[in-house]
PDB file of C-alpha atoms in Angstrom:
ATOM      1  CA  UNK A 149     -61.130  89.231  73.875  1.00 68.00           C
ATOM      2  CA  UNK A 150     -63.217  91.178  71.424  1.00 93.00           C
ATOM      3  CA  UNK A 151     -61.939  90.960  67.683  1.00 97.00           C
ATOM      4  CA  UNK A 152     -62.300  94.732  67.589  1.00 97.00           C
ATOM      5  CA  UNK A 153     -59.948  94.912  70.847  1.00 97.00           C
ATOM      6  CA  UNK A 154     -56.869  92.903  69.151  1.00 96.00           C
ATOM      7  CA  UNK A 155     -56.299  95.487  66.703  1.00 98.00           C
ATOM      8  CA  UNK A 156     -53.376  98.053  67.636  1.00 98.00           C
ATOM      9  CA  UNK A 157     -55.466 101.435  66.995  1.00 98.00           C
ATOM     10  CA  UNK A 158     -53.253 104.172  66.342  1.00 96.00           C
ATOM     11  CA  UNK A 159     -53.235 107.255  68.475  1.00 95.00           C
ATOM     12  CA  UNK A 160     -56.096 108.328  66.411  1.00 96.00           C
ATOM     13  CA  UNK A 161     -57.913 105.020  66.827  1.00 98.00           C
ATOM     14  CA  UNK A 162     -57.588 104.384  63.068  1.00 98.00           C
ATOM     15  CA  UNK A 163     -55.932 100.993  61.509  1.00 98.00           C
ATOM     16  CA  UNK A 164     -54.621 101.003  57.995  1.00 98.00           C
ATOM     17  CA  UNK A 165     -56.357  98.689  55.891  1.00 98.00           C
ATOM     18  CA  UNK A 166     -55.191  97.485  51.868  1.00 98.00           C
ATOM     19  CA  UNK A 167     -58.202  96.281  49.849  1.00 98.00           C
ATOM     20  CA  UNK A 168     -56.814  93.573  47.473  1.00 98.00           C
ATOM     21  CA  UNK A 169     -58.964  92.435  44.402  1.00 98.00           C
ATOM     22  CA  UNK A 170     -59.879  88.818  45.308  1.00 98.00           C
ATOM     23  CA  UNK A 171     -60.002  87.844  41.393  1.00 95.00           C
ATOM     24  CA  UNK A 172     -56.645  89.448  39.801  1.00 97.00           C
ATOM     25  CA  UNK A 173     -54.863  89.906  43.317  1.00 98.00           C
ATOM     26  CA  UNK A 174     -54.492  93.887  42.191  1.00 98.00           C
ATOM     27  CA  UNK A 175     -53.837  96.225  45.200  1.00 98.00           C
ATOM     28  CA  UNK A 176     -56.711  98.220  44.386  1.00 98.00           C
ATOM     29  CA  UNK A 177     -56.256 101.019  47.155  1.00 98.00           C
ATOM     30  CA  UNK A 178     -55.476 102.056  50.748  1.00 98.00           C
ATOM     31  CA  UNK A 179     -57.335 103.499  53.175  1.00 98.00           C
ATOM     32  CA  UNK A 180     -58.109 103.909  56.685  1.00 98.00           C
ATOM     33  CA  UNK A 181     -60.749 102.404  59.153  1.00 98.00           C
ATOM     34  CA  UNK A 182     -61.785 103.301  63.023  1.00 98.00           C
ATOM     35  CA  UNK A 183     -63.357 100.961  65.223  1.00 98.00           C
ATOM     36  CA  UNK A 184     -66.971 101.506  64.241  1.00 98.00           C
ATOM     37  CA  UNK A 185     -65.928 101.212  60.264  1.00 98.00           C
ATOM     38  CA  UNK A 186     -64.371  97.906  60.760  1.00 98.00           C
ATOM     39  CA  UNK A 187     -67.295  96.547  62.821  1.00 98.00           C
ATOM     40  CA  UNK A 188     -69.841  97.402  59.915  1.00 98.00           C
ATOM     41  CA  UNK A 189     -67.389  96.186  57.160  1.00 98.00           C
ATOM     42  CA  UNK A 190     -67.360  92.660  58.814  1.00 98.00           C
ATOM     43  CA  UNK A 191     -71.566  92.869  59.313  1.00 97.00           C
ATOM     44  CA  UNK A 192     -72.004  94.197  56.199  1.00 97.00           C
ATOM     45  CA  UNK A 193     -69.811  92.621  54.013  1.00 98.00           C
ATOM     46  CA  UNK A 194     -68.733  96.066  52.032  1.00 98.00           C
ATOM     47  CA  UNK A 195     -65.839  98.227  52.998  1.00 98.00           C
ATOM     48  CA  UNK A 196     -66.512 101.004  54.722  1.00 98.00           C
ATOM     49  CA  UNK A 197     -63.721 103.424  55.978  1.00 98.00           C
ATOM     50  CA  UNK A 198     -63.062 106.281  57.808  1.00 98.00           C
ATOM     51  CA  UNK A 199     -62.400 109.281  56.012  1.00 97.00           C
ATOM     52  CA  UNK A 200     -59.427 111.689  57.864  1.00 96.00           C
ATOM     53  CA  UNK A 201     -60.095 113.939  55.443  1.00 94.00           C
ATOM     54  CA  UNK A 202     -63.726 114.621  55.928  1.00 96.00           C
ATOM     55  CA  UNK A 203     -63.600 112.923  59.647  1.00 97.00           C
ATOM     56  CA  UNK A 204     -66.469 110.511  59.309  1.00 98.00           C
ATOM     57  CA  UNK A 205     -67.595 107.145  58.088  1.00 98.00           C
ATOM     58  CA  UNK A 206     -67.256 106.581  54.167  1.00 97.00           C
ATOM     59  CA  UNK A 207     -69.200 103.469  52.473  1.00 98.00           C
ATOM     60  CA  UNK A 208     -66.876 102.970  49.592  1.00 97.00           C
ATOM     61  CA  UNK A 209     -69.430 103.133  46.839  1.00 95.00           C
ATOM     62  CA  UNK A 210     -71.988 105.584  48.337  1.00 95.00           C
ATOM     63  CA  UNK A 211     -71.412 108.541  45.542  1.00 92.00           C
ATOM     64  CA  UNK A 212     -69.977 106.208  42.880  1.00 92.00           C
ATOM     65  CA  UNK A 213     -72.008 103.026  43.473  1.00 94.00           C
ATOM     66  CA  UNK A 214     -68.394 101.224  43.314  1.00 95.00           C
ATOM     67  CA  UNK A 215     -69.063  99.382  46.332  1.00 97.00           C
ATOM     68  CA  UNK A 216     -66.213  96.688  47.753  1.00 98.00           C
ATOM     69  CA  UNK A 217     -67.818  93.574  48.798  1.00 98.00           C
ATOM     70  CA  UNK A 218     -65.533  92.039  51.208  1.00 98.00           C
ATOM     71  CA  UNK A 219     -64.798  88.321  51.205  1.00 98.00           C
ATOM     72  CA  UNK A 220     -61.966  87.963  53.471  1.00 98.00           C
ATOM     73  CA  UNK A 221     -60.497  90.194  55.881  1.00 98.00           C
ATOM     74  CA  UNK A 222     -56.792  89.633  57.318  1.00 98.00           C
ATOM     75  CA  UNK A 223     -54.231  90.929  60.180  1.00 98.00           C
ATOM     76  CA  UNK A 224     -50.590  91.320  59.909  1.00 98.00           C
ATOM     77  CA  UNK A 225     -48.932  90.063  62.667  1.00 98.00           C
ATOM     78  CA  UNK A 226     -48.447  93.381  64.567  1.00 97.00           C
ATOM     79  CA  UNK A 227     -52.171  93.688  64.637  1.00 98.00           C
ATOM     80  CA  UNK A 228     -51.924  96.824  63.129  1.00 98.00           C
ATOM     81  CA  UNK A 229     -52.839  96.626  59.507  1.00 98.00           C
ATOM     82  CA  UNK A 230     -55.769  95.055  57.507  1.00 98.00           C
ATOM     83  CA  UNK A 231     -55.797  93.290  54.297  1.00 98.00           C
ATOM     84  CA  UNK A 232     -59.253  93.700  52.609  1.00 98.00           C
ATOM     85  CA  UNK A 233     -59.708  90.393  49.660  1.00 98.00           C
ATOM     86  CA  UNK A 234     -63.010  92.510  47.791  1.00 98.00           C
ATOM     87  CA  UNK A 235     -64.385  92.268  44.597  1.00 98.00           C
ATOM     88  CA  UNK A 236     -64.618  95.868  42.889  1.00 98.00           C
ATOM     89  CA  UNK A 237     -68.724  96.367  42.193  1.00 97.00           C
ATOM     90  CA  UNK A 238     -70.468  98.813  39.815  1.00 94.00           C
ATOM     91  CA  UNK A 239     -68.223  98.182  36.447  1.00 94.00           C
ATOM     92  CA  UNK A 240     -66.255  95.426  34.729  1.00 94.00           C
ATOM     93  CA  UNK A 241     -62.846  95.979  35.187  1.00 96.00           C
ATOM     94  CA  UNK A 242     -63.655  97.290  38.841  1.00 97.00           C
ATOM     95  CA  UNK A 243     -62.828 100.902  39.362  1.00 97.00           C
ATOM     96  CA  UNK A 244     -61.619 101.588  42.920  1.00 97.00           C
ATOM     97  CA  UNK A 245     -60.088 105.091  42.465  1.00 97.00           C
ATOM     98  CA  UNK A 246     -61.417 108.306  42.216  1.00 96.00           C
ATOM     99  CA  UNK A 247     -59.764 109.540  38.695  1.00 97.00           C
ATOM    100  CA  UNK A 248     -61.618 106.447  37.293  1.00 97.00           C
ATOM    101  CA  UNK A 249     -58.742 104.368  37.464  1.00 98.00           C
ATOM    102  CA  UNK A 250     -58.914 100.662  38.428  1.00 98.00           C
ATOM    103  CA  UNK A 251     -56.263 100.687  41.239  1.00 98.00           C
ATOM    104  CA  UNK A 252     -54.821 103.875  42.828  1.00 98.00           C
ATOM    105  CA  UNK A 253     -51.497 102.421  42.276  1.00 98.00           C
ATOM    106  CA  UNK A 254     -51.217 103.698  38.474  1.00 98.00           C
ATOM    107  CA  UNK A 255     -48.197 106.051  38.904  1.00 98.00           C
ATOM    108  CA  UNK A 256     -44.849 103.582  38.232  1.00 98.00           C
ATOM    109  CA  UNK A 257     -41.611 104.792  39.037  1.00 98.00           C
ATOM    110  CA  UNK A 258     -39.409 105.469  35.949  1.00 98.00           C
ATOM    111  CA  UNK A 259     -35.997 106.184  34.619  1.00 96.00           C
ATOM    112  CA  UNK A 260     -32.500 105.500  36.108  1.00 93.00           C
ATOM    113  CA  UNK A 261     -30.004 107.359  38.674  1.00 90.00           C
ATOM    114  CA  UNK A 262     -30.359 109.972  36.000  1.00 91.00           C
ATOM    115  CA  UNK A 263     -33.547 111.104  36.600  1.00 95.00           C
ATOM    116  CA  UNK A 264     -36.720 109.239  38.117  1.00 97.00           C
ATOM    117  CA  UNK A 265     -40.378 110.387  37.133  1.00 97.00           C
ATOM    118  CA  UNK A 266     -43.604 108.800  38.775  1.00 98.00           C
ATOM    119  CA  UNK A 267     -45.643 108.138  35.047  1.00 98.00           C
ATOM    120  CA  UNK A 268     -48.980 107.425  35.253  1.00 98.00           C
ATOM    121  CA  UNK A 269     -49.379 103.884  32.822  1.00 98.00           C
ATOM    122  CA  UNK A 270     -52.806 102.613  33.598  1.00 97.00           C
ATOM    123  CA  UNK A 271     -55.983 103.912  31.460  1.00 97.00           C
ATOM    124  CA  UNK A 272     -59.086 105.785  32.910  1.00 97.00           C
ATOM    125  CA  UNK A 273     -61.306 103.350  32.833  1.00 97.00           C
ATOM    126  CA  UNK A 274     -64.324 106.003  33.639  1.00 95.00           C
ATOM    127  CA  UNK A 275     -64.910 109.965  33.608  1.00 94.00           C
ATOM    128  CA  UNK A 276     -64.854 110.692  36.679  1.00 94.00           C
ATOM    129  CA  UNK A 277     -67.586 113.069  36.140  1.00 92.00           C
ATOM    130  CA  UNK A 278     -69.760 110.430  35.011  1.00 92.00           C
ATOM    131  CA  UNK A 279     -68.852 108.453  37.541  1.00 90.00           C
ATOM    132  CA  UNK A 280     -69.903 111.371  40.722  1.00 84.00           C
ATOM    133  CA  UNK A 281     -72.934 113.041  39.212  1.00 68.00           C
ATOM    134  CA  UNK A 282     -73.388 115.157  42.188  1.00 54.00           C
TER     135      UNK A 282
ATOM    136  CA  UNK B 257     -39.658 118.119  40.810  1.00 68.00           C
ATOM    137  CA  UNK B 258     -37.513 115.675  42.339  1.00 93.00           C
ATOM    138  CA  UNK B 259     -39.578 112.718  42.316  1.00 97.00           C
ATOM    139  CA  UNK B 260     -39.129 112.001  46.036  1.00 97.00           C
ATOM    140  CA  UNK B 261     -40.660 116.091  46.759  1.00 97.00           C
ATOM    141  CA  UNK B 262     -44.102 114.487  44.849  1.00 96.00           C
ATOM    142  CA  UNK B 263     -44.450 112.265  47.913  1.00 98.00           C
ATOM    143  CA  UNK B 264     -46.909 113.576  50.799  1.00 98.00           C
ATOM    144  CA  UNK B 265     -44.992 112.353  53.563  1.00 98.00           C
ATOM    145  CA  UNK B 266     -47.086 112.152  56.992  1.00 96.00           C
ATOM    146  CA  UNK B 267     -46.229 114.992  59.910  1.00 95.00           C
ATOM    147  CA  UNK B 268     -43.617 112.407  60.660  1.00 96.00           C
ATOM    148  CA  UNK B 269     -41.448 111.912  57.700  1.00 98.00           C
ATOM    149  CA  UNK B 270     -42.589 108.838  56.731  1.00 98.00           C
ATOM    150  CA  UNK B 271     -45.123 107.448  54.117  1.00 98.00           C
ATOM    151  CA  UNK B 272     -47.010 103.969  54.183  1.00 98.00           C
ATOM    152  CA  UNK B 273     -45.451 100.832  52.060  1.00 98.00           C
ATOM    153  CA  UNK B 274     -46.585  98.149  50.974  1.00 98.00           C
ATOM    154  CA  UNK B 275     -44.470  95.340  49.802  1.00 98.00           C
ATOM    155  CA  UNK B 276     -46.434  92.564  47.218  1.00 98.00           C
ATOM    156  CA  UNK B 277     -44.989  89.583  45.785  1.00 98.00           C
ATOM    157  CA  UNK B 278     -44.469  90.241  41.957  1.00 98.00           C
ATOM    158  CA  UNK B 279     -44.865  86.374  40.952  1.00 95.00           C
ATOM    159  CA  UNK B 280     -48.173  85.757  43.553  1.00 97.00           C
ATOM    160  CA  UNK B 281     -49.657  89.282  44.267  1.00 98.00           C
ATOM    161  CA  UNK B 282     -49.570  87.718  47.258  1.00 98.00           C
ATOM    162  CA  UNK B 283     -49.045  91.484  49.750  1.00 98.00           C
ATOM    163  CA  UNK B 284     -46.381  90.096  52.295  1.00 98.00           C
ATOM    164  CA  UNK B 285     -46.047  92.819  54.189  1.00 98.00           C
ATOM    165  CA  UNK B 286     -46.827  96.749  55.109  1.00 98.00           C
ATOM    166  CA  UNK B 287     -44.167  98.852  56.664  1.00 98.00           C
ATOM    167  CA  UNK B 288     -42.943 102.613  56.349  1.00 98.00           C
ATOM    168  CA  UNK B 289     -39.825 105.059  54.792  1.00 98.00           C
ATOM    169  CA  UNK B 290     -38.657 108.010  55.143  1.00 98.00           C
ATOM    170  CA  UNK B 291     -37.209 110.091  52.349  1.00 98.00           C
ATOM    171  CA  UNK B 292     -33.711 108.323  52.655  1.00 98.00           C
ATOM    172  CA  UNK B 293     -34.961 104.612  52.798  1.00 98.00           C
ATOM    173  CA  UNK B 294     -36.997 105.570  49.639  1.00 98.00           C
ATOM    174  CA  UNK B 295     -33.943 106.921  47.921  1.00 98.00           C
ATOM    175  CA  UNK B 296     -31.867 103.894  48.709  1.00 98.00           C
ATOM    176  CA  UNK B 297     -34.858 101.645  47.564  1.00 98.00           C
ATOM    177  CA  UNK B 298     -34.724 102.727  44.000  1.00 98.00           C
ATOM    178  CA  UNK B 299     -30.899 103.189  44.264  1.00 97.00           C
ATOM    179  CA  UNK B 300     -29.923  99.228  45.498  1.00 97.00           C
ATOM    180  CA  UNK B 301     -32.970  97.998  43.660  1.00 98.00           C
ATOM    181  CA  UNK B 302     -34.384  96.054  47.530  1.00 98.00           C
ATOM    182  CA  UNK B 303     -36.522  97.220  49.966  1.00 98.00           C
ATOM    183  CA  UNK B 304     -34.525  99.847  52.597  1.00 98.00           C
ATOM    184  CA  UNK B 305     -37.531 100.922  55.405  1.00 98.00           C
ATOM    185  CA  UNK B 306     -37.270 103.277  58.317  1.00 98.00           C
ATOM    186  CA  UNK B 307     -38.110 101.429  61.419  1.00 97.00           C
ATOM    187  CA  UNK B 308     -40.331 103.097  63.537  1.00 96.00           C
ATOM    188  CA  UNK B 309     -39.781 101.025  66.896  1.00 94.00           C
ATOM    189  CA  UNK B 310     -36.034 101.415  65.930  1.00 96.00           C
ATOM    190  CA  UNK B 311     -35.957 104.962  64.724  1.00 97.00           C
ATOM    191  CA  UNK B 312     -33.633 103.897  62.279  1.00 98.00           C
ATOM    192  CA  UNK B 313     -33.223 102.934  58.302  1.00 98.00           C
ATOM    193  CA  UNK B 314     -33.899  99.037  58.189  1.00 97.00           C
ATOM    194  CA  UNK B 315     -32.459  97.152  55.283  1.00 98.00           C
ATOM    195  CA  UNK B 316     -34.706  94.467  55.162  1.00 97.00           C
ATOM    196  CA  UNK B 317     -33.314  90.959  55.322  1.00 95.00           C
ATOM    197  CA  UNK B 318     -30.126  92.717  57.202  1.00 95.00           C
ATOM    198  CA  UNK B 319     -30.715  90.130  60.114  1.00 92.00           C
ATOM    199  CA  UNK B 320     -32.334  87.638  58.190  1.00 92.00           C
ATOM    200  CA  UNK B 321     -30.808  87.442  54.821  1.00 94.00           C
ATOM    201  CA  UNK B 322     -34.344  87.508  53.263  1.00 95.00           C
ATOM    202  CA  UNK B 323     -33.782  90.626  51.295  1.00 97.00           C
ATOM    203  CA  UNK B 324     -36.591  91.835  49.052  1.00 98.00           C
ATOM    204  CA  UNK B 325     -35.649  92.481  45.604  1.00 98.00           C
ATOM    205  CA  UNK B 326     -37.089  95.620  44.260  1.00 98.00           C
ATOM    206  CA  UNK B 327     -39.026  95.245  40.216  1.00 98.00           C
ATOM    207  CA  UNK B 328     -40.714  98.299  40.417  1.00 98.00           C
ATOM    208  CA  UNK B 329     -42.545 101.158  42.387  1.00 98.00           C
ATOM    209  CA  UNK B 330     -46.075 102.567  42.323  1.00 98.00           C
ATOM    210  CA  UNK B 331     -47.299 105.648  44.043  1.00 98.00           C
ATOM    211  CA  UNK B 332     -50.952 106.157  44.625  1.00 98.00           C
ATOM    212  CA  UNK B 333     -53.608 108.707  43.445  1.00 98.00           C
ATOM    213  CA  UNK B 334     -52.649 110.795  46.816  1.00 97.00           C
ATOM    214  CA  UNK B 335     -49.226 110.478  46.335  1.00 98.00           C
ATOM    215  CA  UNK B 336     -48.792 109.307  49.994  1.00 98.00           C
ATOM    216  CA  UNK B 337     -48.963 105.308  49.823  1.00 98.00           C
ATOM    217  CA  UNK B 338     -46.242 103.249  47.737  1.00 98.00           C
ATOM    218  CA  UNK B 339     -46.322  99.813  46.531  1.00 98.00           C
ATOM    219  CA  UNK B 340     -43.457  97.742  45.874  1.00 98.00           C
ATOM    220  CA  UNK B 341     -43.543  94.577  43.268  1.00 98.00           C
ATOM    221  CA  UNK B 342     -40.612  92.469  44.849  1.00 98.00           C
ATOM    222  CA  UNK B 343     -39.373  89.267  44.974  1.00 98.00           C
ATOM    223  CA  UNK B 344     -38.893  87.627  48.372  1.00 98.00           C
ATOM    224  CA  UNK B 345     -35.057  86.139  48.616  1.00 97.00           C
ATOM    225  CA  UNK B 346     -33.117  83.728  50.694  1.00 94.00           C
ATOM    226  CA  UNK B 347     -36.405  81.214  50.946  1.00 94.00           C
ATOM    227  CA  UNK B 348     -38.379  79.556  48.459  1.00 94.00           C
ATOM    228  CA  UNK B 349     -41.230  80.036  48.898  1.00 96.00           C
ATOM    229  CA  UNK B 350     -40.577  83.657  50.297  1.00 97.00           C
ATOM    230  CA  UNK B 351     -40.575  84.349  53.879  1.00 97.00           C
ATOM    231  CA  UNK B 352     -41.417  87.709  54.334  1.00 97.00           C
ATOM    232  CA  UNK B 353     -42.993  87.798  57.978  1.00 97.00           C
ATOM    233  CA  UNK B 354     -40.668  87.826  61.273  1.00 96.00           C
ATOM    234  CA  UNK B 355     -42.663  84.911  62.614  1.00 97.00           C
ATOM    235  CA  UNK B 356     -41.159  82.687  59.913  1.00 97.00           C
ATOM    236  CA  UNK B 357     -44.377  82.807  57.347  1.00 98.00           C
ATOM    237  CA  UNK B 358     -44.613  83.514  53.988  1.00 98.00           C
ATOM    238  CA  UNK B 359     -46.873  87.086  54.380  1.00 98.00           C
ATOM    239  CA  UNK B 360     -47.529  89.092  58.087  1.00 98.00           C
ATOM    240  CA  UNK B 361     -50.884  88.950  56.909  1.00 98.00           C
ATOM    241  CA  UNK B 362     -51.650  85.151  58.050  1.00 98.00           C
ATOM    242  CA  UNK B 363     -54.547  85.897  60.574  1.00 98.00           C
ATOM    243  CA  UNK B 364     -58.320  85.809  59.042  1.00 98.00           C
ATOM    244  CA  UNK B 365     -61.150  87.065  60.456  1.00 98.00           C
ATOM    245  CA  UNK B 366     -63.772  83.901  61.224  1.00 98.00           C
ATOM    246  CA  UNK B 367     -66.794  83.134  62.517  1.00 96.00           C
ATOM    247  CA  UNK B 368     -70.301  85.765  62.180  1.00 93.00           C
ATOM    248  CA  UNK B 369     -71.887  88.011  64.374  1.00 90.00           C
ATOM    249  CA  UNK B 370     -72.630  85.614  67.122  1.00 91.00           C
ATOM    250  CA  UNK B 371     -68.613  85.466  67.745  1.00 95.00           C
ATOM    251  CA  UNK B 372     -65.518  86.203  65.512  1.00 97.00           C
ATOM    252  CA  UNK B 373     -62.210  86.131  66.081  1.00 97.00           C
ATOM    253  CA  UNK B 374     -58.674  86.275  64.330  1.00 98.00           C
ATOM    254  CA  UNK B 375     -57.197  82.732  62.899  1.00 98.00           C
ATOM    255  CA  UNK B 376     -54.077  82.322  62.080  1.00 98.00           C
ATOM    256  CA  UNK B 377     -53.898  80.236  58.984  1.00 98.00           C
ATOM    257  CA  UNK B 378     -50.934  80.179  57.345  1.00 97.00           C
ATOM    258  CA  UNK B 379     -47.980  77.994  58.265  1.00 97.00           C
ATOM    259  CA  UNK B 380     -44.366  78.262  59.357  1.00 97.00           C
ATOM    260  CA  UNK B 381     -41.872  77.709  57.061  1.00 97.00           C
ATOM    261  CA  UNK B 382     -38.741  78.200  59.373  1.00 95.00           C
ATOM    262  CA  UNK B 383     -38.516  78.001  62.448  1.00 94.00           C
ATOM    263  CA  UNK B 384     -37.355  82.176  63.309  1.00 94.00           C
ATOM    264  CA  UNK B 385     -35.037  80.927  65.908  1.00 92.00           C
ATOM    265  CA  UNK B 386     -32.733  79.470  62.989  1.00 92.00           C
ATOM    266  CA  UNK B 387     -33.750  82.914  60.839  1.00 90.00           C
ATOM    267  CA  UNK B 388     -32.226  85.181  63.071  1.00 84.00           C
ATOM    268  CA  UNK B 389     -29.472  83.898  64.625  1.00 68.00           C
ATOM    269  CA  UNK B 390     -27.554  86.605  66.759  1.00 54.00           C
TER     270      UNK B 390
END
């Protein structure tokens, strides 16, 4: 059976995949791919995703030059989600989100039964507006 | 805003989790919750999830006794993924996968273009037969 073919596609043919940060072990981000996007992620060796948003492929990188090269790729044992080990390109710390953040994961949970807040505690690493010159 | 209105939940209810070991960074596993299983996360301080095949709140470790002990929770730039530090009780090292391994995410893609094909790499630590006993 086809690689592609063990994967349980959702009913939108799309997979959920994490990209992990092969060096630190950081869960850099989330995202989703359809068939074709995990097909040229493994021949390319770069993430590239499918965007629901704007319904077509997205090389991670392509506006930002933060490309994700891709040294290991994993399956949970449902077969329905991906585990991404990448190495964040284009700056030093990598930057994988789009508010020029290292990881996406920046908000943390705070406070008690009291009252809980989602803080953002990680630094912009980047303007994003130096980061997408378009 | 209560923190649990900041979440995007999907058309379902539910929002994507994953669950990483806070002493490895090794990600062990990727499931979902609904606005109650999130709630009783932060509340009980371990991992509650809203089973999907089930259609019901899922206390993990219920069956098993390998609870997941909650050290803190991220939410994403979107607001619609969260990530859980935890540690991985009632087995050292932490079995967090049904099949009796450490992480669900034990299958890597191998091989190139001429032929690849998902491995399973990691071993069992228990037998699941003697993990869930009913």
């Amino acid at each position: 059976m086809d690689w592609l073919d063990s994967i349980k596609w959702d009913s939108d043919g799309l997979v959920p995949v994490i990209a992990q940060e092969a060096g630190t072990g950081d869960v850099l981000m989330f995202a989703w791919m359809n068939r074709e996007a995990l097909a040229l992620t493994a021949e390319r060796g770069q993430a590239v995703y499918f965007s629901r948003s704007r319904q077509r492929l997205w090389h991670k990188g392509e506006e930002s030059g933060h490309f994700q090269q891709v040294h290991e790729m994993r399956l949970d044992c449902d077969a329905d989600v991906v585990l991404l080990k990448v190495t964040q390109l284009g700056h030093e710390p990598g930057i994988a989100c789009h508010t020029g953040r290292h990881s996406c994961f920046y908000s943390r949970l705070e406070g008690d039964a009291a009252g809980r807040r989602w803080t953002p505690v990680e630094p912009v690493l980047q303007d994003p507006a130096s980061i997408y010159k378009k």
